[in-house]
Coordinates of C-alpha atoms and ligand atoms in Angstrom, one line a residue:
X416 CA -5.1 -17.5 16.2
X417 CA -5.2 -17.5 12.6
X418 CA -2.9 -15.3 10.4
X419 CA -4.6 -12.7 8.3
X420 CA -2.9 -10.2 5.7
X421 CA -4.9 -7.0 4.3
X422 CA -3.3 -4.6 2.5
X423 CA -4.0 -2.7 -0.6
X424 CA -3.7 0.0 -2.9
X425 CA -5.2 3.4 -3.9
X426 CA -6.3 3.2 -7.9
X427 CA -5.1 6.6 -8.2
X428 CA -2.3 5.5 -11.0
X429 CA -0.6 2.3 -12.2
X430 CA 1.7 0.6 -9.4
X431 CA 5.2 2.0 -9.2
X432 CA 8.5 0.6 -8.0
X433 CA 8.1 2.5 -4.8
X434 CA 5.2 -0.1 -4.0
X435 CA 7.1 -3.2 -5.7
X436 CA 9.8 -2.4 -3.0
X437 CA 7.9 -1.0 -0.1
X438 CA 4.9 -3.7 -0.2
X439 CA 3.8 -5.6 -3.3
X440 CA 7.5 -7.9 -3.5
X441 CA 6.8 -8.9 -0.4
X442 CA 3.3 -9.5 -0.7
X443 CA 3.9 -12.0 -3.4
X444 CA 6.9 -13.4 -0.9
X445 CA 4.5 -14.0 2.1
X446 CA 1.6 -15.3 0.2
X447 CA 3.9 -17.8 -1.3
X448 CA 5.5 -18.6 2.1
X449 CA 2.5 -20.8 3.0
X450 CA 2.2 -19.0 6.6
X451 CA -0.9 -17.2 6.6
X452 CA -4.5 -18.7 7.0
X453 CA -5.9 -15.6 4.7
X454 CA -4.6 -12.7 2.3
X455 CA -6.8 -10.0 1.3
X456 CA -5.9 -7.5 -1.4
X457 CA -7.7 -4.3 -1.7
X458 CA -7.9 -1.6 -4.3
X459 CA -9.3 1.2 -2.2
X460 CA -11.4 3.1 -4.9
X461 CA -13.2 4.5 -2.0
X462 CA -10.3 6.2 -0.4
X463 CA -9.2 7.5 -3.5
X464 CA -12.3 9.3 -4.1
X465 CA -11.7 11.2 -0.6
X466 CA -9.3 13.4 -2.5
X467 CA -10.7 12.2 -6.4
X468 CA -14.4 13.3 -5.7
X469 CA -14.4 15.1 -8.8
X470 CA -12.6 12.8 -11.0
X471 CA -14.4 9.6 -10.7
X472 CA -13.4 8.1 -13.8
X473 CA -9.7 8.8 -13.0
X474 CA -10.3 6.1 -10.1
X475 CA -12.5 3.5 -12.7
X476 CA -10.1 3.7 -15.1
X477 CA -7.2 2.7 -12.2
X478 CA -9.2 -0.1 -10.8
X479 CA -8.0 -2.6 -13.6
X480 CA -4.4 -1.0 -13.9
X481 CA -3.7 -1.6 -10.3
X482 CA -5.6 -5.2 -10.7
X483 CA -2.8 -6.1 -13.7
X484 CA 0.1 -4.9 -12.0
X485 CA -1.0 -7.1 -9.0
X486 CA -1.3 -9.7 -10.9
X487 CA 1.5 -9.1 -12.6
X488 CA 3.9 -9.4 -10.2
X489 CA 2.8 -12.9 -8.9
X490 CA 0.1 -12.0 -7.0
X491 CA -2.3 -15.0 -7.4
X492 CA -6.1 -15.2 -7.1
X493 CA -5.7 -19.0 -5.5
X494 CA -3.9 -17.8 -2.6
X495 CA -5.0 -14.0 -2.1
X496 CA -8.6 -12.6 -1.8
X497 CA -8.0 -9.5 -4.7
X498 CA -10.9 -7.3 -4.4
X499 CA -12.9 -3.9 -4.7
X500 CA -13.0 -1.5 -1.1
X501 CA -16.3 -0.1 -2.7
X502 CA -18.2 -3.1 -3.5
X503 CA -18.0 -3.9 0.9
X504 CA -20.9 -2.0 2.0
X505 CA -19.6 -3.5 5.9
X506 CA -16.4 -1.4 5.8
X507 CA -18.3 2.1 5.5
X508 CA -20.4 0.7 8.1
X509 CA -17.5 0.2 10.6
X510 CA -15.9 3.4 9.8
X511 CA -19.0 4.9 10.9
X512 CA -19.2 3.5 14.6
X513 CA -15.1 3.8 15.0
X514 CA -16.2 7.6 14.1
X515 CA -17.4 7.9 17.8
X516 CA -14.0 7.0 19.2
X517 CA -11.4 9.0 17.6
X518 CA -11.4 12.7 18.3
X519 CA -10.5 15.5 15.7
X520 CA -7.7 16.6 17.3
X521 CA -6.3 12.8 17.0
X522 CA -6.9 12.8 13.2
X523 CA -5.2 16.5 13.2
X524 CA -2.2 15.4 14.7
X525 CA -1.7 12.3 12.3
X526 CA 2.1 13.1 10.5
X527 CA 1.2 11.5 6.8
X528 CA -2.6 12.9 6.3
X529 CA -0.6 16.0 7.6
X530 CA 1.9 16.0 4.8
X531 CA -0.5 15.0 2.3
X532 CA -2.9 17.9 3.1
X533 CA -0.2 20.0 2.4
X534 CA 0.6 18.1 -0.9
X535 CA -3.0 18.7 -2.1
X536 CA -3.2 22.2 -1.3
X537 CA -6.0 20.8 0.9
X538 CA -4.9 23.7 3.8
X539 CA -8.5 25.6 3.6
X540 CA -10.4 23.0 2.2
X541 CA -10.0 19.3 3.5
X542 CA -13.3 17.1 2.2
X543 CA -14.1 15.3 5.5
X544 CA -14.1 12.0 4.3
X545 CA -10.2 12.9 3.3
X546 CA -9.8 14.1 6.8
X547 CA -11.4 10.9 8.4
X548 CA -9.3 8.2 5.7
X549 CA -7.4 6.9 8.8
X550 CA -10.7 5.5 10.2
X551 CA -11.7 4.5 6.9
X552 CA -8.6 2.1 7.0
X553 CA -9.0 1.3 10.6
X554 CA -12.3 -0.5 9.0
X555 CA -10.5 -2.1 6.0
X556 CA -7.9 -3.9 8.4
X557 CA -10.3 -4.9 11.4
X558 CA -13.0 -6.1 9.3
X559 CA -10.7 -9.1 8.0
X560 CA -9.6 -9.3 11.7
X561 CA -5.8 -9.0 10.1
X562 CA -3.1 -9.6 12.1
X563 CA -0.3 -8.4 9.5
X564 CA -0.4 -5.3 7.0
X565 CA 2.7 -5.3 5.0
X566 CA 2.7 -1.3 3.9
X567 CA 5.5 1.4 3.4
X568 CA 6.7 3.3 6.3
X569 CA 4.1 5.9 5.4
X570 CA 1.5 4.1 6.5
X571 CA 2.9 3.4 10.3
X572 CA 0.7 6.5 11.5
X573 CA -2.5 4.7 10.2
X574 CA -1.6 1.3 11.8
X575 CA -1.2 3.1 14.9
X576 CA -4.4 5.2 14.6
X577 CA -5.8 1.1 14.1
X578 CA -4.8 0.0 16.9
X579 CA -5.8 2.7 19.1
X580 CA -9.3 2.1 17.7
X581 CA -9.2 -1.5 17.9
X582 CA -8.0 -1.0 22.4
X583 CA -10.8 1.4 22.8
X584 CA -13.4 -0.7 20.7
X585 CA -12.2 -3.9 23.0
X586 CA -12.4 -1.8 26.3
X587 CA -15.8 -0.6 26.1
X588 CA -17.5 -3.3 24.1
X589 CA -15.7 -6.1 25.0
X590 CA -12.9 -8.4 23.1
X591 CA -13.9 -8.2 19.7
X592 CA -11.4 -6.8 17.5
X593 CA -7.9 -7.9 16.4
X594 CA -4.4 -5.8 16.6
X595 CA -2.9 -5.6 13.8
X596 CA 1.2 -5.4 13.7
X597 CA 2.8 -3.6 10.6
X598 CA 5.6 -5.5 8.5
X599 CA 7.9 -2.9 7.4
X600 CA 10.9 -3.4 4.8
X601 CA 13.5 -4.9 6.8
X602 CA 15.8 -3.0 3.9
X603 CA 16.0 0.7 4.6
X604 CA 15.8 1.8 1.0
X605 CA 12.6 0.0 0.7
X606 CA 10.6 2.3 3.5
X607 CA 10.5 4.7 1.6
X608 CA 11.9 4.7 -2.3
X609 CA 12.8 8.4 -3.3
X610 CA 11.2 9.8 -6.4
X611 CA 13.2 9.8 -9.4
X612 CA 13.5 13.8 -9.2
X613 CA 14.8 12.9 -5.7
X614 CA 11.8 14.1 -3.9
X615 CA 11.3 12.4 -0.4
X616 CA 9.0 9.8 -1.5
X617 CA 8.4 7.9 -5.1
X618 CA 4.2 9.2 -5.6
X619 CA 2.0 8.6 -8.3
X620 CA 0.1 12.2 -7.3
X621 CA 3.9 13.4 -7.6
X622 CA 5.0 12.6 -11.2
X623 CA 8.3 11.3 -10.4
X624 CA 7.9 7.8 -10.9
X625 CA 8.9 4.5 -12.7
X626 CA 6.2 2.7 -13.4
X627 CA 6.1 -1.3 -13.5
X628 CA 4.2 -1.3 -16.4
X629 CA 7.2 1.1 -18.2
X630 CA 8.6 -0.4 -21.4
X631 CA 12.4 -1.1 -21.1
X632 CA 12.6 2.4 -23.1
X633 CA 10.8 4.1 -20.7
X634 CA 12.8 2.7 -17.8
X635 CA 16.5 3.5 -19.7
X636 CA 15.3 7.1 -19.8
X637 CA 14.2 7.7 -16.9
X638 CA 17.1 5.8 -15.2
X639 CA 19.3 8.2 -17.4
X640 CA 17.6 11.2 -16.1
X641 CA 17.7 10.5 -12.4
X642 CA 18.8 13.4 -9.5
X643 CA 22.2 12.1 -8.5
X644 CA 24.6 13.8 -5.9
X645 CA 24.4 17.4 -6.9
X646 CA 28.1 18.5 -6.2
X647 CA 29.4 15.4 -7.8
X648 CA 29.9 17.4 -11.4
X649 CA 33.2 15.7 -12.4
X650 CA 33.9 12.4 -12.6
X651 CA 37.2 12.4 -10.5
X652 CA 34.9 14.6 -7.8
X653 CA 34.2 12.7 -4.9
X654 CA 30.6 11.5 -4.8
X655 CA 28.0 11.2 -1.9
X656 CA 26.1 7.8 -1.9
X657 CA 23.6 9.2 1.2
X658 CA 20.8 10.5 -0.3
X659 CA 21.7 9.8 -3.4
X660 CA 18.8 8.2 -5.4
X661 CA 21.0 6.1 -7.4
X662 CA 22.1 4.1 -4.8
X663 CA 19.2 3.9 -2.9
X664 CA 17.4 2.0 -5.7
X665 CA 20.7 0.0 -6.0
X666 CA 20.2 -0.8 -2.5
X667 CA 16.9 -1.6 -2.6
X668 CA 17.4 -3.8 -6.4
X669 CA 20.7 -4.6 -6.7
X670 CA 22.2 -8.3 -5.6
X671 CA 25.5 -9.2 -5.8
X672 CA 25.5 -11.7 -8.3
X673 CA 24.5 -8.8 -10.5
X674 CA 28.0 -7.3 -10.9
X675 CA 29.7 -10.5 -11.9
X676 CA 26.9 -10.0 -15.0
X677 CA 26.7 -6.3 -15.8
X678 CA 29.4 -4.7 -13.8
X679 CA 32.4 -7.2 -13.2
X680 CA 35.2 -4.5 -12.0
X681 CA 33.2 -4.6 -8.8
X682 CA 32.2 -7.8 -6.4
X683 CA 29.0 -5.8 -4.8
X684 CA 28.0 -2.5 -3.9
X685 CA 30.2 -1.7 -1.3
X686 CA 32.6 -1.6 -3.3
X687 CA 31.1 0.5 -6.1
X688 CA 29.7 3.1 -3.6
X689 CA 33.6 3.1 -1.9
X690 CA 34.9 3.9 -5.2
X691 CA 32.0 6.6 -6.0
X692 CA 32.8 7.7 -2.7
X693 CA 36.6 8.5 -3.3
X694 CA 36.1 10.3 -6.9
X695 CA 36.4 8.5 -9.9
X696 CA 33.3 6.8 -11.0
X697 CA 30.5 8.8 -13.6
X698 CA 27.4 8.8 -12.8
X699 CA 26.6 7.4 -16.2
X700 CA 28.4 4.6 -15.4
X701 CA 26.0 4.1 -12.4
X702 CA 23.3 4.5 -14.0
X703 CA 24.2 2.3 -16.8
X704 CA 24.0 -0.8 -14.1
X705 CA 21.3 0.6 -12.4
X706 CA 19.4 0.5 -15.6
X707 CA 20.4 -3.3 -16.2
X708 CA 19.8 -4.3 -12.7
X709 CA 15.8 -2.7 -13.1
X710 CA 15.4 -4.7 -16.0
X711 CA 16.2 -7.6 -14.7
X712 CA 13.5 -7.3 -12.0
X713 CA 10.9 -5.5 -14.2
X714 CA 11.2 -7.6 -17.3
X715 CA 9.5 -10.7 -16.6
X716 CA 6.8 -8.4 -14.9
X717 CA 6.2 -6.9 -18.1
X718 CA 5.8 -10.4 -19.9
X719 CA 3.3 -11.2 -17.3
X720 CA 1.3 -8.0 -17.9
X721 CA 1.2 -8.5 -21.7
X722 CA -0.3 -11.7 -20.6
X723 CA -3.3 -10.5 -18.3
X724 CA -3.8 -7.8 -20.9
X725 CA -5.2 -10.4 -23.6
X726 CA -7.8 -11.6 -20.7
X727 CA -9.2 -8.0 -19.2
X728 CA -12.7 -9.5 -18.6
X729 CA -11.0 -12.4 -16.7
X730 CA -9.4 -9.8 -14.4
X731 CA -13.2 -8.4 -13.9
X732 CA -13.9 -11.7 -13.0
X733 CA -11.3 -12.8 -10.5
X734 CA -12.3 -8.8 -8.9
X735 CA -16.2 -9.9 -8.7
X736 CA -15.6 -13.6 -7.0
X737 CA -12.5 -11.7 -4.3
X738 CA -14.8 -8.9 -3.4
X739 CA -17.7 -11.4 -3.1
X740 CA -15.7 -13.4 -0.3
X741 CA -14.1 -10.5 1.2
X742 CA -17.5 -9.4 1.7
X743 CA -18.4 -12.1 3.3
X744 CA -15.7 -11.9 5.8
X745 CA -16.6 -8.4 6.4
X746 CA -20.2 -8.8 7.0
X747 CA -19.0 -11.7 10.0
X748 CA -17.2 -9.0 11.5
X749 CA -19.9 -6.5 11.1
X750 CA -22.2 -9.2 12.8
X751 CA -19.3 -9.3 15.7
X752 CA -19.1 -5.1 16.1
X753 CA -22.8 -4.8 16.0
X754 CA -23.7 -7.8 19.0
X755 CA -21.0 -6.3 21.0
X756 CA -22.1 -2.6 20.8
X757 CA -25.4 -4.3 21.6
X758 CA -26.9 -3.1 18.3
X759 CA -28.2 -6.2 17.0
X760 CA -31.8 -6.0 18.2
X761 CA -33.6 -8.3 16.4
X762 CA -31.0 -11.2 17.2
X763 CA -31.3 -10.2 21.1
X764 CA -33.4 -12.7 22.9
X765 CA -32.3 -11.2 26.2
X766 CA -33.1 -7.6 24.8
X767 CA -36.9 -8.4 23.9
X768 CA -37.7 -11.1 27.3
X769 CA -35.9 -8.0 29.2
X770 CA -38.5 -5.4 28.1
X771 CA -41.5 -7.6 28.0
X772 CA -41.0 -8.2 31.7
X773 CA -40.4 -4.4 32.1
X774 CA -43.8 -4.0 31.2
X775 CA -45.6 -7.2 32.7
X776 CA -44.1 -6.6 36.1
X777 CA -45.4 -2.7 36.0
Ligands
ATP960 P1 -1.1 8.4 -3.9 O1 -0.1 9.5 -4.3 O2 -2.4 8.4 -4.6 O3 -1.3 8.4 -2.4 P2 0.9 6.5 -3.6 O4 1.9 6.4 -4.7 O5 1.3 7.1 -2.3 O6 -0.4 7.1 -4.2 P3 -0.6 4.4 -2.2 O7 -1.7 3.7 -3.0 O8 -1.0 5.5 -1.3 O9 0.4 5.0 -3.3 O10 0.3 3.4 -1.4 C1 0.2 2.0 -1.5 C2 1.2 1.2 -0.7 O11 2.5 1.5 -1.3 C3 1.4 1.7 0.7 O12 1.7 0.5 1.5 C4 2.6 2.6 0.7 O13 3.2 2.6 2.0 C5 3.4 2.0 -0.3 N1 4.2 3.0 -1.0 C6 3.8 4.0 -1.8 N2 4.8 4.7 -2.2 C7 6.0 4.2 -1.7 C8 7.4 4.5 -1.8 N3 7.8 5.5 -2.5 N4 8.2 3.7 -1.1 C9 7.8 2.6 -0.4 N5 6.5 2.3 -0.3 C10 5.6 3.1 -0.9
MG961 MG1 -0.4 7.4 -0.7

């Protein structure tokens, strides 16, 4: 069986380094790997407009943001299919007929659309197509027939709600859809990368991020600013490293041969979060590497960006020729849902000789 990514991105913001860690680095990593027969790359304008109905040109003005950060960080039009949710008539389509096998209490009870109800203030008021975005994805991931999403851990509730569409789609229609499996951050800091603020989760919609397309200004400031460990006011208190935002992003940055470059009192983190641990290290000091080690990733992702910025209308391009092949792609899979739900009337011999004898043999 062939090995199909799909994944993608809302273009509610420019990409952060919650994504970089939780999906795009290893995006870049697997599509270089060689191992999969197709990638497809989607910035899900569509989605964001389930909770951005009213500010349309906040998503337009995103689309080519997201677009250079992806390409940006390696992503490369060769090897990966980079394209528009909206411009795939086939993927409202499928959400439509999944519609009729998922019930409301199943969408009620999914944790994240939960959590981000609550986020929006949505309690009184969720727009239905918000409400319904789970099957909406369910559609993004079957129509390329993927069989890997590489997404934060956020997104496991969706890829389960997938699945469960995909088994019931298969056991009333017949084998037609694919399972997809989730590829979660094998690092733990990577799941789910705290905001800067050290709120649960790094969001655009939250305000408490560092963007990859920061200058190395930017970056040092907000690096400086970071929630630490809140008890840890003197720097021969003892510190807490759980938690503690600072070290999760050096976990989730940081390699050893790092330290022999910016911080050589120390061989590797254990030993810096030991001696944080016993009292005695500032937090400045922490930060201080932290700030090098985030440079180090983000700078040549900058350079790139500078690059892609001189050649916007190029970017258009590369975005019209993906979302005419993912289209393409779709619209087989459209063909598959709609002969095995028996919906394809015109294309049913069987259907037409069946009913003309009905009526001859009366
Ligand atoms: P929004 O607030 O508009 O929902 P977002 O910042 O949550 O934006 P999405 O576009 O919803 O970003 O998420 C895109 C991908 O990035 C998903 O795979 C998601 O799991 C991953 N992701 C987003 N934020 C983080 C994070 N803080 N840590 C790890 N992965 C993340
Ligand atoms: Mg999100």
């Amino acid at each position: 069986m062939s090995k199909i990514i799909l994944t993608g991105d809302r273009p509610t913001g420019r990409l952060h380094v919650g994504h970089y860690v939780g999906s795009l680095r290893r995006r870049v990593e697997l599509q270089n790997s060689g191992m999969f027969d197709k990638i497809y790359i989607m910035i899900a304008d569509a989605q964001a407009l389930t909770d951005n109905a009213e500010n349309p040109e906040k998503v337009r003005q995103n689309i080519v943001e997201v677009a250079l950060d992806y390409l940006s960080c390696g992503l490369d039009p060769a090897k990966s299919t980079l394209f528009i949710q909206s411009q795939l008539p086939e993927l409202c389509e499928l959400s439509f007929y999944y519609m009729n096998l998922v019930t409301v209490s199943r969408l009620q009870r999914n944790p994240t659309v939960k959590a981000e109800i609550q986020m929006r203030n949505f309690e009184a008021s969720i727009p239905v197509g918000f409400f319904t975005y789970p099957i909406s994805q369910a559609a993004d991931i079957t129509a390329f027939k993927a069989t890997t999403v590489p997404v934060g851990e956020d997104q496991l509730p969706m890829i389960e709600q997938t699945k469960e569409i995909v088994r019931k789609f298969n056991s009333v229609y017949g084998d037609t859809l694919v399972e997809p499996e989730v590829l979660l951050p094998d690092n733990k800091a990577c799941l789910r990368l705290p905001g800067i603020d050290g709120k649960a989760k790094m969001s655009k919609s939250l305000n408490n991020c560092i963007y990859l397309s920061d200058t190395e200004e930017d970056v040092r400031k907000k690096v400086m600013s970071m929630f630490t460990d809140p008890n840890h006011l003197q720097v021969s208190d003892p510190g807490r490293v759980e938690g503690n935002p600072v070290f999760i992003y050096l976990d989730a940055f940081c390699k050893d041969d790092m330290f022999a470059e910016y911080l050589p009192d120390y061989a590797n983190l254990d030993e810096l979060k030991a001696h944080y641990t016993r009292g005695g290290l500032g937090d400045v000091k922490v930060k201080k590497f932290l700030n090098n080690v985030l440079q180090e990733e983000l700078a040549p992702i900058r350079a790139r960006r500078k690059e892609w910025e001189k050649q916007i209308p190029a970017v258009y391009d590369i975005l019209k020729e993906g979302s005419r092949v993912a289209r393409e792609a779709a619209s087989q899979t459209l063909d598959d849902v709609k002969k095995s739900m028996k919906i394809n009337y015109f294309e049913d011999n069987a259907l037409i000789t069946e009913q003309a004898q009905k009526y001859q043999n009366v």
